[in-house]
C-alpha cells in the first residue's frame, strides 16, 4: 500500500456536497473516479438506492463470507453532513481489506 493511501478519507467528503455554498441541493449524486470512461447516459444510476457501488472484482474474498466488497470508484450516494460525520467517527473502527 502506498503510504499516501493510509488513513486517507478524502473520498468521504463527497457526502458534504450539499454544504458547498452556491451549489444547488442534491437529493442523490453519482461519484466516478477520474479514470472512468463514460460511454452512455448515467441517468439509470440515479434510480438506484443509496449506497450503490460497483463490485470490486479484484478483491480477495478468501478471508470472508460477508457481502462482496465494493469498488469506491463508482458510487450512488445521498449527500448528507450527518452521514459524513458518522463515517468519520467510525472510520478507525472499520477494517480495510486494502489496508488503505
PDB file of C-alpha atoms in Angstrom:
ATOM      1  CA  UNK A   1       0.000   0.000   0.000  1.00  0.00           C
ATOM      2  CA  UNK A   2       1.281   3.440  -0.879  1.00  0.00           C
ATOM      3  CA  UNK A   3       1.856   5.496   2.303  1.00  0.00           C
ATOM      4  CA  UNK A   4      -0.313   8.287   0.867  1.00  0.00           C
ATOM      5  CA  UNK A   5      -3.326   5.933   0.877  1.00  0.00           C
ATOM      6  CA  UNK A   6      -3.082   5.107   4.581  1.00  0.00           C
ATOM      7  CA  UNK A   7      -5.721   6.901   6.681  1.00  0.00           C
ATOM      8  CA  UNK A   8      -6.836   8.915   3.652  1.00  0.00           C
ATOM      9  CA  UNK A   9     -10.548   9.629   3.936  1.00  0.00           C
ATOM     10  CA  UNK A  10     -10.783  12.360   1.287  1.00  0.00           C
ATOM     11  CA  UNK A  11     -13.389  10.447  -0.726  1.00  0.00           C
ATOM     12  CA  UNK A  12     -15.782  10.674   2.218  1.00  0.00           C
ATOM     13  CA  UNK A  13     -16.044  14.421   1.596  1.00  0.00           C
ATOM     14  CA  UNK A  14     -18.461  13.715  -1.263  1.00  0.00           C
ATOM     15  CA  UNK A  15     -21.133  13.351   1.420  1.00  0.00           C
ATOM     16  CA  UNK A  16     -20.570  17.061   2.179  1.00  0.00           C
ATOM     17  CA  UNK A  17     -21.612  18.072  -1.362  1.00  0.00           C
ATOM     18  CA  UNK A  18     -24.703  19.950  -0.131  1.00  0.00           C
ATOM     19  CA  UNK A  19     -22.577  22.037   2.228  1.00  0.00           C
ATOM     20  CA  UNK A  20     -20.736  23.831  -0.606  1.00  0.00           C
ATOM     21  CA  UNK A  21     -22.048  27.417  -0.835  1.00  0.00           C
ATOM     22  CA  UNK A  22     -23.566  28.358  -4.184  1.00  0.00           C
ATOM     23  CA  UNK A  23     -24.395  24.818  -5.309  1.00  0.00           C
ATOM     24  CA  UNK A  24     -27.954  23.511  -5.549  1.00  0.00           C
ATOM     25  CA  UNK A  25     -29.058  20.893  -3.020  1.00  0.00           C
ATOM     26  CA  UNK A  26     -28.820  17.357  -4.388  1.00  0.00           C
ATOM     27  CA  UNK A  27     -31.063  14.518  -3.210  1.00  0.00           C
ATOM     28  CA  UNK A  28     -28.717  11.977  -4.800  1.00  0.00           C
ATOM     29  CA  UNK A  29     -25.417  12.033  -6.693  1.00  0.00           C
ATOM     30  CA  UNK A  30     -23.143   9.703  -8.631  1.00  0.00           C
ATOM     31  CA  UNK A  31     -19.417   9.657  -7.863  1.00  0.00           C
ATOM     32  CA  UNK A  32     -16.989   8.467 -10.555  1.00  0.00           C
ATOM     33  CA  UNK A  33     -13.220   8.127 -10.278  1.00  0.00           C
ATOM     34  CA  UNK A  34     -11.329  10.352 -12.685  1.00  0.00           C
ATOM     35  CA  UNK A  35     -10.034   7.366 -14.667  1.00  0.00           C
ATOM     36  CA  UNK A  36     -13.504   6.140 -15.670  1.00  0.00           C
ATOM     37  CA  UNK A  37     -14.714   6.491 -19.249  1.00  0.00           C
ATOM     38  CA  UNK A  38     -18.437   7.184 -19.586  1.00  0.00           C
ATOM     39  CA  UNK A  39     -19.869   5.710 -22.802  1.00  0.00           C
ATOM     40  CA  UNK A  40     -23.593   6.151 -22.185  1.00  0.00           C
ATOM     41  CA  UNK A  41     -26.021   8.088 -20.026  1.00  0.00           C
ATOM     42  CA  UNK A  42     -25.588   7.746 -16.272  1.00  0.00           C
ATOM     43  CA  UNK A  43     -29.257   8.597 -15.669  1.00  0.00           C
ATOM     44  CA  UNK A  44     -30.261   4.980 -14.819  1.00  0.00           C
ATOM     45  CA  UNK A  45     -27.808   5.054 -11.903  1.00  0.00           C
ATOM     46  CA  UNK A  46     -29.914   7.764 -10.247  1.00  0.00           C
ATOM     47  CA  UNK A  47     -32.737   5.244  -9.802  1.00  0.00           C
ATOM     48  CA  UNK A  48     -30.524   3.034  -7.621  1.00  0.00           C
ATOM     49  CA  UNK A  49     -30.719   3.217  -3.818  1.00  0.00           C
ATOM     50  CA  UNK A  50     -28.005   4.682  -1.620  1.00  0.00           C
ATOM     51  CA  UNK A  51     -25.405   3.248  -1.275  1.00  0.00           C
ATOM     52  CA  UNK A  52     -24.972   1.526  -4.617  1.00  0.00           C
ATOM     53  CA  UNK A  53     -21.498   0.782  -5.917  1.00  0.00           C
ATOM     54  CA  UNK A  54     -19.652  -1.387  -8.390  1.00  0.00           C
ATOM     55  CA  UNK A  55     -18.486  -4.744  -7.049  1.00  0.00           C
ATOM     56  CA  UNK A  56     -14.715  -4.962  -6.601  1.00  0.00           C
ATOM     57  CA  UNK A  57     -13.958  -7.800  -8.995  1.00  0.00           C
ATOM     58  CA  UNK A  58     -10.282  -7.908  -7.981  1.00  0.00           C
ATOM     59  CA  UNK A  59     -10.894  -8.280  -4.239  1.00  0.00           C
ATOM     60  CA  UNK A  60      -9.554 -11.256  -2.292  1.00  0.00           C
ATOM     61  CA  UNK A  61     -12.674 -12.972  -0.927  1.00  0.00           C
ATOM     62  CA  UNK A  62     -10.902 -15.912   0.661  1.00  0.00           C
ATOM     63  CA  UNK A  63     -10.991 -14.362   4.142  1.00  0.00           C
ATOM     64  CA  UNK A  64     -14.716 -13.631   4.417  1.00  0.00           C
ATOM     65  CA  UNK A  65     -18.181 -14.925   3.644  1.00  0.00           C
ATOM     66  CA  UNK A  66     -19.649 -11.435   4.024  1.00  0.00           C
ATOM     67  CA  UNK A  67     -21.225  -9.439   1.225  1.00  0.00           C
ATOM     68  CA  UNK A  68     -18.975  -8.719  -1.750  1.00  0.00           C
ATOM     69  CA  UNK A  69     -16.613  -5.798  -1.363  1.00  0.00           C
ATOM     70  CA  UNK A  70     -17.313  -2.736  -3.437  1.00  0.00           C
ATOM     71  CA  UNK A  71     -15.138  -0.544  -5.584  1.00  0.00           C
ATOM     72  CA  UNK A  72     -15.464   3.070  -4.442  1.00  0.00           C
ATOM     73  CA  UNK A  73     -14.665   4.263  -7.982  1.00  0.00           C
ATOM     74  CA  UNK A  74     -18.386   4.303  -8.804  1.00  0.00           C
ATOM     75  CA  UNK A  75     -20.955   5.056  -6.131  1.00  0.00           C
ATOM     76  CA  UNK A  76     -24.513   6.351  -5.932  1.00  0.00           C
ATOM     77  CA  UNK A  77     -24.970   8.281  -2.691  1.00  0.00           C
ATOM     78  CA  UNK A  78     -27.147  10.836  -0.912  1.00  0.00           C
ATOM     79  CA  UNK A  79     -25.147  13.868   0.224  1.00  0.00           C
ATOM     80  CA  UNK A  80     -25.518  14.248   3.985  1.00  0.00           C
ATOM     81  CA  UNK A  81     -23.386  16.003   6.573  1.00  0.00           C
ATOM     82  CA  UNK A  82     -24.746  13.584   9.189  1.00  0.00           C
ATOM     83  CA  UNK A  83     -23.581  10.588   7.139  1.00  0.00           C
ATOM     84  CA  UNK A  84     -20.158  12.209   6.696  1.00  0.00           C
ATOM     85  CA  UNK A  85     -19.858  12.811  10.453  1.00  0.00           C
ATOM     86  CA  UNK A  86     -20.891   9.210  11.211  1.00  0.00           C
ATOM     87  CA  UNK A  87     -18.333   7.774   8.794  1.00  0.00           C
ATOM     88  CA  UNK A  88     -15.533   9.956  10.148  1.00  0.00           C
ATOM     89  CA  UNK A  89     -16.366   8.954  13.728  1.00  0.00           C
ATOM     90  CA  UNK A  90     -16.267   5.259  12.782  1.00  0.00           C
ATOM     91  CA  UNK A  91     -13.521   5.205  10.135  1.00  0.00           C
ATOM     92  CA  UNK A  92     -10.872   3.857  12.514  1.00  0.00           C
ATOM     93  CA  UNK A  93     -13.141   1.068  13.738  1.00  0.00           C
ATOM     94  CA  UNK A  94     -13.823  -0.496  10.333  1.00  0.00           C
ATOM     95  CA  UNK A  95     -11.094  -2.788   8.986  1.00  0.00           C
ATOM     96  CA  UNK A  96      -9.847  -2.159   5.472  1.00  0.00           C
ATOM     97  CA  UNK A  97      -9.182  -5.114   3.203  1.00  0.00           C
ATOM     98  CA  UNK A  98      -6.971  -2.936   1.016  1.00  0.00           C
ATOM     99  CA  UNK A  99      -5.077  -1.574   4.025  1.00  0.00           C
ATOM    100  CA  UNK A 100      -5.996   1.930   2.829  1.00  0.00           C
TER     101      UNK A 100
END
